[in-house]
PDB file of C-alpha atoms and ligand atoms in Angstrom:
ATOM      1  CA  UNK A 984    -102.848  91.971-152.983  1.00  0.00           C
ATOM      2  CA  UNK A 985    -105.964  90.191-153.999  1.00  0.00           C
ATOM      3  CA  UNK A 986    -108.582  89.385-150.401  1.00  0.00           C
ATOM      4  CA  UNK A 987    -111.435  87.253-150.250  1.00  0.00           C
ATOM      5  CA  UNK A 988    -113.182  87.684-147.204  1.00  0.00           C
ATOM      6  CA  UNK A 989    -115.279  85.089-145.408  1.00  0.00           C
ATOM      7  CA  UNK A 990    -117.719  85.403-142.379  1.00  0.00           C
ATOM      8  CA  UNK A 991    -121.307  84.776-141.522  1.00  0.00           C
ATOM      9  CA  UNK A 992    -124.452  87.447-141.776  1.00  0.00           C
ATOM     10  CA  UNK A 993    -123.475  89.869-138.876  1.00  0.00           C
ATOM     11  CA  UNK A 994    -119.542  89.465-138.859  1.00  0.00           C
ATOM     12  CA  UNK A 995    -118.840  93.108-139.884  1.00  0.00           C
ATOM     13  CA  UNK A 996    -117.343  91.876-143.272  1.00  0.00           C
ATOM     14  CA  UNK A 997    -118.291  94.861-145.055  1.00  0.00           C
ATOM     15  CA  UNK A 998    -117.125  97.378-142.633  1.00  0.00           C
ATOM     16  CA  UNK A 999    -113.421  95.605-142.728  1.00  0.00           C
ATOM     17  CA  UNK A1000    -113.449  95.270-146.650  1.00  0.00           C
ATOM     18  CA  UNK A1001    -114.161  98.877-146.384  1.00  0.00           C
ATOM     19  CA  UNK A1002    -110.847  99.553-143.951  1.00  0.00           C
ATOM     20  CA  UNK A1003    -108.938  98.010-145.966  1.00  0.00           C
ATOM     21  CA  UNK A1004    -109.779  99.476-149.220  1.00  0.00           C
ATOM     22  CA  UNK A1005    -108.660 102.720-147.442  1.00  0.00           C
ATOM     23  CA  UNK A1006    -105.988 101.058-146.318  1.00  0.00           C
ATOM     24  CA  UNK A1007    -104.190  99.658-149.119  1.00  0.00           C
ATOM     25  CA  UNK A1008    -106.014 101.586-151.843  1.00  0.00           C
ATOM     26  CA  UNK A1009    -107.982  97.948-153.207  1.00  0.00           C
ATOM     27  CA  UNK A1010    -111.256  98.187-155.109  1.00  0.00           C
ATOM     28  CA  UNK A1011    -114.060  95.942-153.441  1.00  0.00           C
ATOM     29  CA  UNK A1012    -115.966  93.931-155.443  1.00  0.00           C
ATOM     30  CA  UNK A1013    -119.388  92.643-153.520  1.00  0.00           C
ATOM     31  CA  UNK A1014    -121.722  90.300-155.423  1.00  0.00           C
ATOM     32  CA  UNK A1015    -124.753  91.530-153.151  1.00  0.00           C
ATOM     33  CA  UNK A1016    -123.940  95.085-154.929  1.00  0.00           C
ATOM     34  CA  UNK A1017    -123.151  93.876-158.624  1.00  0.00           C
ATOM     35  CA  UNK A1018    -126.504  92.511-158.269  1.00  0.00           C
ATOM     36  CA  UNK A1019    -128.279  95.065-157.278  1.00  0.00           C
ATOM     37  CA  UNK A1020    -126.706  97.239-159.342  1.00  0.00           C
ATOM     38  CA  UNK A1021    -127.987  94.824-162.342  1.00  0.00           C
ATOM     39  CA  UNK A1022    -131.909  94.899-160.731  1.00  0.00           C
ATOM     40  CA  UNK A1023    -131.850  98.826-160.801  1.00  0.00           C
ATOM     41  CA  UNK A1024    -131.942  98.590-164.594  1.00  0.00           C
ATOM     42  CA  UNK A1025    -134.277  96.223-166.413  1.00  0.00           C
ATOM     43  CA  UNK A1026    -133.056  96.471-169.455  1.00  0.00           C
ATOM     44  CA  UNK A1027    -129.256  95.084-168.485  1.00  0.00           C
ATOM     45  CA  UNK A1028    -128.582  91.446-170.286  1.00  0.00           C
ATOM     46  CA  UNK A1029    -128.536  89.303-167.065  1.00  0.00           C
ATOM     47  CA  UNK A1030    -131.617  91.642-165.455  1.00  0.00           C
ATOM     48  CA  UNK A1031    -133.301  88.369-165.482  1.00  0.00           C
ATOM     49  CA  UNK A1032    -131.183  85.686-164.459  1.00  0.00           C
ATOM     50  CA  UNK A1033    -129.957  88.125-161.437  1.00  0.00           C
ATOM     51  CA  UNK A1034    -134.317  88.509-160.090  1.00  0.00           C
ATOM     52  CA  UNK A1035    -134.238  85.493-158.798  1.00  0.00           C
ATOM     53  CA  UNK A1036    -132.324  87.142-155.901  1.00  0.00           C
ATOM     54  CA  UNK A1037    -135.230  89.061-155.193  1.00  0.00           C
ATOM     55  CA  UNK A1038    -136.973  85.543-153.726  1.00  0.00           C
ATOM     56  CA  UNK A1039    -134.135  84.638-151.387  1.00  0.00           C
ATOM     57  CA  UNK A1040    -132.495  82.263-154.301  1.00  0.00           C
ATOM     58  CA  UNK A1041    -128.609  82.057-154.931  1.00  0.00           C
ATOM     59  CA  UNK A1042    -128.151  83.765-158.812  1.00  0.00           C
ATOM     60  CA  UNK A1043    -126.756  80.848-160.916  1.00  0.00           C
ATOM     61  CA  UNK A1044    -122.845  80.263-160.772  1.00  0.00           C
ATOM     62  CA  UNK A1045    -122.408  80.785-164.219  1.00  0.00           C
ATOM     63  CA  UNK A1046    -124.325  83.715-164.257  1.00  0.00           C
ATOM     64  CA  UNK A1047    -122.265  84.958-160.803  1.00  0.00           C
ATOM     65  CA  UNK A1048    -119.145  84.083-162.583  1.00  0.00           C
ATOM     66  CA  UNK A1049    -119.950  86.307-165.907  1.00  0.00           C
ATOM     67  CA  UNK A1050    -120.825  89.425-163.505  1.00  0.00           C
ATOM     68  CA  UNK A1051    -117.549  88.852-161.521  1.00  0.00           C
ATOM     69  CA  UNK A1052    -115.315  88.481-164.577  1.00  0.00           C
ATOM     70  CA  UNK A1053    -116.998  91.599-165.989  1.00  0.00           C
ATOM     71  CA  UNK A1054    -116.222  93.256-162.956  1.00  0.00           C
ATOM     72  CA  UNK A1055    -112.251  92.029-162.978  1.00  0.00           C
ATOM     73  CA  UNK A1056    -111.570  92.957-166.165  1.00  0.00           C
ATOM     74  CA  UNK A1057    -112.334  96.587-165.385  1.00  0.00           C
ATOM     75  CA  UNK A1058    -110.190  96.365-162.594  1.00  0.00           C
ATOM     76  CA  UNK A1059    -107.485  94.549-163.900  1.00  0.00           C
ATOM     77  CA  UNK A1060    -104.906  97.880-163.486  1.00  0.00           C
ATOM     78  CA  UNK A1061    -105.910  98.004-159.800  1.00  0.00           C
ATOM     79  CA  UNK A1062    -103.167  97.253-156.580  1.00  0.00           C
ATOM     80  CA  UNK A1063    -105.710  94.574-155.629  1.00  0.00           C
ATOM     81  CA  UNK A1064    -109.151  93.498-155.170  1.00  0.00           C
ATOM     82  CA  UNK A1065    -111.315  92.342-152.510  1.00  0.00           C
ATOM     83  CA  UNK A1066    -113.946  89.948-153.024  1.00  0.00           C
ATOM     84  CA  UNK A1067    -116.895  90.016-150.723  1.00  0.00           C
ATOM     85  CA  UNK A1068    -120.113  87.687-150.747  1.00  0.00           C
ATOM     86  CA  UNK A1069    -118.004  85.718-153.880  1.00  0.00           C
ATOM     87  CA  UNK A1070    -116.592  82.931-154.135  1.00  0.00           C
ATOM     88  CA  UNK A1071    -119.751  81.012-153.031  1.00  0.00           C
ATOM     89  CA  UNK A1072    -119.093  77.395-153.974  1.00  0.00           C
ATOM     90  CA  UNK A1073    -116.290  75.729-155.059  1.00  0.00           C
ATOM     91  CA  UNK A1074    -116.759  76.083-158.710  1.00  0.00           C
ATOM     92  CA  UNK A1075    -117.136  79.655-158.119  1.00  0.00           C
ATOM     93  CA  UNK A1076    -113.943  79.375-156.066  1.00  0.00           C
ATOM     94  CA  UNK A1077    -112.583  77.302-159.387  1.00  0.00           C
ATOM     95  CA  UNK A1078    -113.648  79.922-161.923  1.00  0.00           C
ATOM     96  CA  UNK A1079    -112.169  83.295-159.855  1.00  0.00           C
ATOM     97  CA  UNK A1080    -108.764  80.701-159.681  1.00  0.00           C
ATOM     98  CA  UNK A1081    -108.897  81.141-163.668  1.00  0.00           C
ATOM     99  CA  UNK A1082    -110.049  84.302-164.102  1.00  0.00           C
ATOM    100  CA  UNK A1083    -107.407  85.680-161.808  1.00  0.00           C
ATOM    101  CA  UNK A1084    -104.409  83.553-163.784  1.00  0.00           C
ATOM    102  CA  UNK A1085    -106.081  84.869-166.939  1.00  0.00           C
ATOM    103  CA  UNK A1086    -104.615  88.322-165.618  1.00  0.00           C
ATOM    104  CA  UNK A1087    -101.830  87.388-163.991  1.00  0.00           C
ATOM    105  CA  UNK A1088    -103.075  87.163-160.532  1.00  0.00           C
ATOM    106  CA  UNK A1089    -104.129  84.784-157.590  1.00  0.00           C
ATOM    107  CA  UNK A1090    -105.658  84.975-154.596  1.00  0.00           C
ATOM    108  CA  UNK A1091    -103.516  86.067-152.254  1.00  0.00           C
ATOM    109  CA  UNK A1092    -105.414  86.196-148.609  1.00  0.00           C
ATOM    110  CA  UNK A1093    -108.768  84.310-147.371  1.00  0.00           C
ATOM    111  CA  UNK A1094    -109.508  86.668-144.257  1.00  0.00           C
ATOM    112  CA  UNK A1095    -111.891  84.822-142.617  1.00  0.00           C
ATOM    113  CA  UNK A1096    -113.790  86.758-139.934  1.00  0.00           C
ATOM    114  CA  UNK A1097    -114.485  83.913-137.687  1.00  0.00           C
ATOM    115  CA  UNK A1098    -117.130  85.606-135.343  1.00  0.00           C
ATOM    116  CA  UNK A1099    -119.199  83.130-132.701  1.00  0.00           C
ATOM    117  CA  UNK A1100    -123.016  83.014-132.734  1.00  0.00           C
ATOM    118  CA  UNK A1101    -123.094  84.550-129.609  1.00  0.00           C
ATOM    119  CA  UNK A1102    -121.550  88.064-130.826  1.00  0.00           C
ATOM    120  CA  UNK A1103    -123.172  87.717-133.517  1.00  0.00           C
ATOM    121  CA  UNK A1104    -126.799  87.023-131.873  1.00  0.00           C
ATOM    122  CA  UNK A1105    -125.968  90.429-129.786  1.00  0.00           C
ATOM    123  CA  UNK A1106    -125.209  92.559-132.264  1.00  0.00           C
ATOM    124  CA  UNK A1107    -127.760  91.667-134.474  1.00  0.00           C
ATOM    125  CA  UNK A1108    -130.719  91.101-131.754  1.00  0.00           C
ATOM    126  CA  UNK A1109    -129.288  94.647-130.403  1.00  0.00           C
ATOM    127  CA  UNK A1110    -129.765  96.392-133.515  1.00  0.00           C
ATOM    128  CA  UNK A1111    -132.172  99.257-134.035  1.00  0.00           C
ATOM    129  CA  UNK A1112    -132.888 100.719-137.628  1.00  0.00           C
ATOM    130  CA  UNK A1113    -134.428 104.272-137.895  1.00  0.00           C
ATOM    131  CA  UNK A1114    -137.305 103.659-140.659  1.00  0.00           C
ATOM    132  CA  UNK A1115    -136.695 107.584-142.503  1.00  0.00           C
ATOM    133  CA  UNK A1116    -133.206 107.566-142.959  1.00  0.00           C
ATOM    134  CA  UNK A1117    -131.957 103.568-142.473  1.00  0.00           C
ATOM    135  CA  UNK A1118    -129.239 104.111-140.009  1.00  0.00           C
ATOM    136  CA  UNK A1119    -128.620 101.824-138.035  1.00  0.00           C
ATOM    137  CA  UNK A1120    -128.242 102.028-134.065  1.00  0.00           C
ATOM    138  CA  UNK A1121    -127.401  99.380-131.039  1.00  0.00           C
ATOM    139  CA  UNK A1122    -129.618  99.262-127.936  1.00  0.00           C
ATOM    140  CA  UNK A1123    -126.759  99.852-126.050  1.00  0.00           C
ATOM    141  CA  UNK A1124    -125.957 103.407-127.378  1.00  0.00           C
ATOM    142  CA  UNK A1125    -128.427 104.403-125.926  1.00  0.00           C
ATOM    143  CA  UNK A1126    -131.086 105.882-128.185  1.00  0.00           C
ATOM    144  CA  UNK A1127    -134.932 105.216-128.579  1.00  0.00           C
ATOM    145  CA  UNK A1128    -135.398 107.375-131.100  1.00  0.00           C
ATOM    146  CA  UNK A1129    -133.032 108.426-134.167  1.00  0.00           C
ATOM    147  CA  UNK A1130    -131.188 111.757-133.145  1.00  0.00           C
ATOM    148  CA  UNK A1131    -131.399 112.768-136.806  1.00  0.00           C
ATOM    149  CA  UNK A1132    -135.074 112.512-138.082  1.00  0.00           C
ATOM    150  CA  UNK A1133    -136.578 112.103-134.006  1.00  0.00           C
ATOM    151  CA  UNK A1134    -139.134 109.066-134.917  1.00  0.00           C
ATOM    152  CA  UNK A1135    -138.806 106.243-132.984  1.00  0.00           C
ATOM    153  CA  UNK A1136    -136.150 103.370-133.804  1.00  0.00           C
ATOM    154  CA  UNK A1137    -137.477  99.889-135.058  1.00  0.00           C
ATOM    155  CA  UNK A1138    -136.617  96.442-134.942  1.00  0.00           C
ATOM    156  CA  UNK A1139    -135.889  94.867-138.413  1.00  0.00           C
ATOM    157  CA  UNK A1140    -137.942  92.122-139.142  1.00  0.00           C
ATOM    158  CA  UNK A1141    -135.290  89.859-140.101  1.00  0.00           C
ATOM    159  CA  UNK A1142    -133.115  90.491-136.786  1.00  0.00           C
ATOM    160  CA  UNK A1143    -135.145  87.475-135.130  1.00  0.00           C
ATOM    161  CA  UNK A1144    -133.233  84.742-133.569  1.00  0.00           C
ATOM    162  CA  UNK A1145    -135.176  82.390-135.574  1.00  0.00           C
ATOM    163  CA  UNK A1146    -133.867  83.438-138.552  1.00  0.00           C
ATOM    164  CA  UNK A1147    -130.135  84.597-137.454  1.00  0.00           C
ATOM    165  CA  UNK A1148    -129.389  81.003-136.458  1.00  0.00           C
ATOM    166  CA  UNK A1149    -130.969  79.887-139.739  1.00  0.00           C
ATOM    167  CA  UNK A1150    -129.077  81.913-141.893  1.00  0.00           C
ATOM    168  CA  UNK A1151    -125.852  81.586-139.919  1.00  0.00           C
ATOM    169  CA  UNK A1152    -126.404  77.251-140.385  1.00  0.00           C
ATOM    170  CA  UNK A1153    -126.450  78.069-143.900  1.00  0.00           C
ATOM    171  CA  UNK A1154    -123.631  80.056-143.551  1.00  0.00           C
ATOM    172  CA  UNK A1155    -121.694  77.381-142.218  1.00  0.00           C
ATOM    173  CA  UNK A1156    -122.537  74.925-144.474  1.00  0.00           C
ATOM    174  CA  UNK A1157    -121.288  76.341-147.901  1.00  0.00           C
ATOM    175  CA  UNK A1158    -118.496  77.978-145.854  1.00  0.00           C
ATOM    176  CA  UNK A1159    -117.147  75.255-144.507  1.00  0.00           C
ATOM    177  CA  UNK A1160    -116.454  73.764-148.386  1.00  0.00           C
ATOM    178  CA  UNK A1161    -114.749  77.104-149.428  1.00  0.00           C
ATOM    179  CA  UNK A1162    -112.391  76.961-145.882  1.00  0.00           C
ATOM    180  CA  UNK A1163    -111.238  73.243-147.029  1.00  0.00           C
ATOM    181  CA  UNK A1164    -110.656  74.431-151.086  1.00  0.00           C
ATOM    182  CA  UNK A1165    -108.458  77.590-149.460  1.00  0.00           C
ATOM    183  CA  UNK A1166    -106.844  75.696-147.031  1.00  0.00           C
ATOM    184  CA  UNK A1167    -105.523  72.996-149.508  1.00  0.00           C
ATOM    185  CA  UNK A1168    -104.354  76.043-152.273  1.00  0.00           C
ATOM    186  CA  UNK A1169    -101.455  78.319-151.994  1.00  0.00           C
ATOM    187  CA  UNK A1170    -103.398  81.669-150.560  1.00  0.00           C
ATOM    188  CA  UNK A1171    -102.545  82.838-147.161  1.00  0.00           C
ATOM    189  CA  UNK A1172    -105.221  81.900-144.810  1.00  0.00           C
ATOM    190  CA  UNK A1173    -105.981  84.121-141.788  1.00  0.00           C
ATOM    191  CA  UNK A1174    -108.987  83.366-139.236  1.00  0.00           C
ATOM    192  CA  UNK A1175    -109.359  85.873-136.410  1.00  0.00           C
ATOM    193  CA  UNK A1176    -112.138  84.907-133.779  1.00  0.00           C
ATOM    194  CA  UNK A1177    -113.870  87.302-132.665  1.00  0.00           C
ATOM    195  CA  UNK A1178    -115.994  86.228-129.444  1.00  0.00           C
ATOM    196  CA  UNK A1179    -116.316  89.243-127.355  1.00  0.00           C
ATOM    197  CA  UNK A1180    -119.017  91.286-127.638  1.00  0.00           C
ATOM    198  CA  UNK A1181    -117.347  94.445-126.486  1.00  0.00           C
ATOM    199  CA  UNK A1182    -114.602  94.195-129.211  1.00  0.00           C
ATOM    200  CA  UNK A1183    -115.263  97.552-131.138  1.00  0.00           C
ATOM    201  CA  UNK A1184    -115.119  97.523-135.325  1.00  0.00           C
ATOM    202  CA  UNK A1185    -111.488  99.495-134.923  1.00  0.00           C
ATOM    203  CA  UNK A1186    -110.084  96.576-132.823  1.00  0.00           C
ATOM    204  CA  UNK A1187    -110.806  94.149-135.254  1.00  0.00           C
ATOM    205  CA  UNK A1188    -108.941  95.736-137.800  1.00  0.00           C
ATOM    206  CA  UNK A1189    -105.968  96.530-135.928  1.00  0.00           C
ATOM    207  CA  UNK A1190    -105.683  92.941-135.219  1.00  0.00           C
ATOM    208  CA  UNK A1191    -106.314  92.194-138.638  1.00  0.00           C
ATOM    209  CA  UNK A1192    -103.432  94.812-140.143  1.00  0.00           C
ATOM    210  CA  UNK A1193    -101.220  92.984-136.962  1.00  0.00           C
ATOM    211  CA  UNK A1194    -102.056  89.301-138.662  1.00  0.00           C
ATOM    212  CA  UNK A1195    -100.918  90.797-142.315  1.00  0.00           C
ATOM    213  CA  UNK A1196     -97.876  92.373-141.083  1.00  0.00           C
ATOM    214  CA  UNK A1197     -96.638  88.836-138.937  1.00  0.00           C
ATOM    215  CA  UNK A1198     -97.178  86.936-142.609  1.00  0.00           C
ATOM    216  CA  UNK A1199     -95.012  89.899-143.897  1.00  0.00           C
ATOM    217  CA  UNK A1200     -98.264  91.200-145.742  1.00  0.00           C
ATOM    218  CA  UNK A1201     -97.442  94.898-145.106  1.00  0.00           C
TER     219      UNK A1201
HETATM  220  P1  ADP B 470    -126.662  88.141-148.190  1.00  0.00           P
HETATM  221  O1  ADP B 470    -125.798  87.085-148.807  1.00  0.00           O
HETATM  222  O2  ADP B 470    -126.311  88.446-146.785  1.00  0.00           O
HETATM  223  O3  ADP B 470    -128.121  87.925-148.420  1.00  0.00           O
HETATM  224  P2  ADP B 470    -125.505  89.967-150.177  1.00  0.00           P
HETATM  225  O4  ADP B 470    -125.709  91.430-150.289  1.00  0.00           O
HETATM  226  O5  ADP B 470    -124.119  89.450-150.098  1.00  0.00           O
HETATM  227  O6  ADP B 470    -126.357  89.541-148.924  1.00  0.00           O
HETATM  228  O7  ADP B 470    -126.195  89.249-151.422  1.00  0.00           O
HETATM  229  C1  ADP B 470    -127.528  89.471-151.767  1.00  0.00           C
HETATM  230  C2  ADP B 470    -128.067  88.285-152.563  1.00  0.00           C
HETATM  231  O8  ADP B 470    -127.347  88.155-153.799  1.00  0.00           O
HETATM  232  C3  ADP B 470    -127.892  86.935-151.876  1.00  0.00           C
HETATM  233  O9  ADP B 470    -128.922  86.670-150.972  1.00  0.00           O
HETATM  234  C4  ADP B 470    -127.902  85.993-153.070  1.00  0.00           C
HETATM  235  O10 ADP B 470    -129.230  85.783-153.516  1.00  0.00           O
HETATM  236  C5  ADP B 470    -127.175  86.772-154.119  1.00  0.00           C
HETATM  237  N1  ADP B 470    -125.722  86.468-154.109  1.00  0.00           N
HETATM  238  C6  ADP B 470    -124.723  87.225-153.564  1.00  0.00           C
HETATM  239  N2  ADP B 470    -123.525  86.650-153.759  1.00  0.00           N
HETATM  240  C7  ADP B 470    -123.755  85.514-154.460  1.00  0.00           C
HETATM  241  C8  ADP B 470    -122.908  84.482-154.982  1.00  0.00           C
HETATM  242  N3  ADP B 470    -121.571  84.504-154.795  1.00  0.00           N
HETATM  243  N4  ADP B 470    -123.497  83.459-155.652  1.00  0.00           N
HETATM  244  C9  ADP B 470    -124.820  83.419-155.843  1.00  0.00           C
HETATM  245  N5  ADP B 470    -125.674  84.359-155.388  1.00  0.00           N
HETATM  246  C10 ADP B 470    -125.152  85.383-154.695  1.00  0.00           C
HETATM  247 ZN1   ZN B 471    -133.055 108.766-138.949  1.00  0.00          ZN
END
């Protein structure tokens, strides 16, 4: 079963992706980690097409396409894949539709993780980062300083409201062209909404797993 999952800055995409690799034993492929992968060594082919990521820009499609395909065909043996941060645009959404047929496959499920601003403003206003080790805390738990390395939690300075509402309109923008291609193709489309701030990480994925298993998924 082949997953691409959709959802604004903030949605908890990564931790679900990461549930259900467990889950169903799928391999994750996440464009944000190709491509850093790629900018750890200077000396890879596409080091610099890919740097252009390191001044907020989108990496080319082509360019996004060759690093997923890459990617695929290493993992063409695998029970499924799930695609995070990719497809982008539609002709990204265009060229994984080929490369998957190349292999024999399709997409099989858009989970789109349909969180509201206002979730996503608390959790991400809420957040606290310990600057030694990076983990990451909620005002609510609790904590002033990290329990680990005891220096005092920070805000990060891009968890402004400023710039969550920015990047979440952005969000919604190329999003919204990706919802219309899947929901005109023959993948499964699930959209959970998720607009309560107390729902924990664990809830979300139950309900996902219960959304599979009505579509006879699992
Ligand atoms: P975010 O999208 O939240 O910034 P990611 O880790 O998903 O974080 O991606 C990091 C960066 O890599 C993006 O800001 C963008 O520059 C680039 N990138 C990721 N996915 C794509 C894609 N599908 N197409 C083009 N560029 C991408
Ligand atoms: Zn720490």
């Amino acid at each position: 079963m082949n997953i691409v999952m959709l959802g604004p800055p903030g949605s908890g995409k990564g931790t679900q992706a990461q549930y259900l690799v467990k889950r169903f034993g799928l391999v994750h492929i996440s464009t944000g980690d190709l491509f850093r992968e790629i900018l750890k060594n200077p000396d890879h082919p596409l080091y610099q097409e890919v740097r252009v990521v390191n001044e907020g820009k989108l990496v080319s499609d082509d360019v996004t396409n060759r690093v997923v395909e890459n990617a695929i065909e290493k993992l063409k043996d695998s029970k499924g894949i799930i695609f995070d941060g990719y497809p982008r645009t539609i002709s990204q959404a265009q060229a994984l539709d080929r490369m998957m047929s190349s292999v024999n496959m399709k997409v099989d499920v858009v989970l789109d993780l349909n969180v509201t601003q206002e979730v996503i403003l608390y959790r991400l206003l809420g957040r606290r980062i310990c600057p030694n080790c990076r983990k990451i805390y909620h005002v609510n738990d609790g904590y002033t300083q990290c329990p680990d390395c005891k220096v005092p939690l920070r805000v990060r300075d891009d968890d402004n409201e400023e710039t969550i509402v920015k990047r979440l309109k952005e969000y919604n923008e190329w999003a919204a062209h990706l919802k219309d291609y899947y929901s005109k193709s023959n993948s499964v489309y699930i959209s959970l909404t998720i607009d309560d701030v107390s729902k924990t990480s664990q809830e979300v994925q139950e309900e996902v797993i219960q959304e599979f298993s009505k579509r006879g998924l699992v």
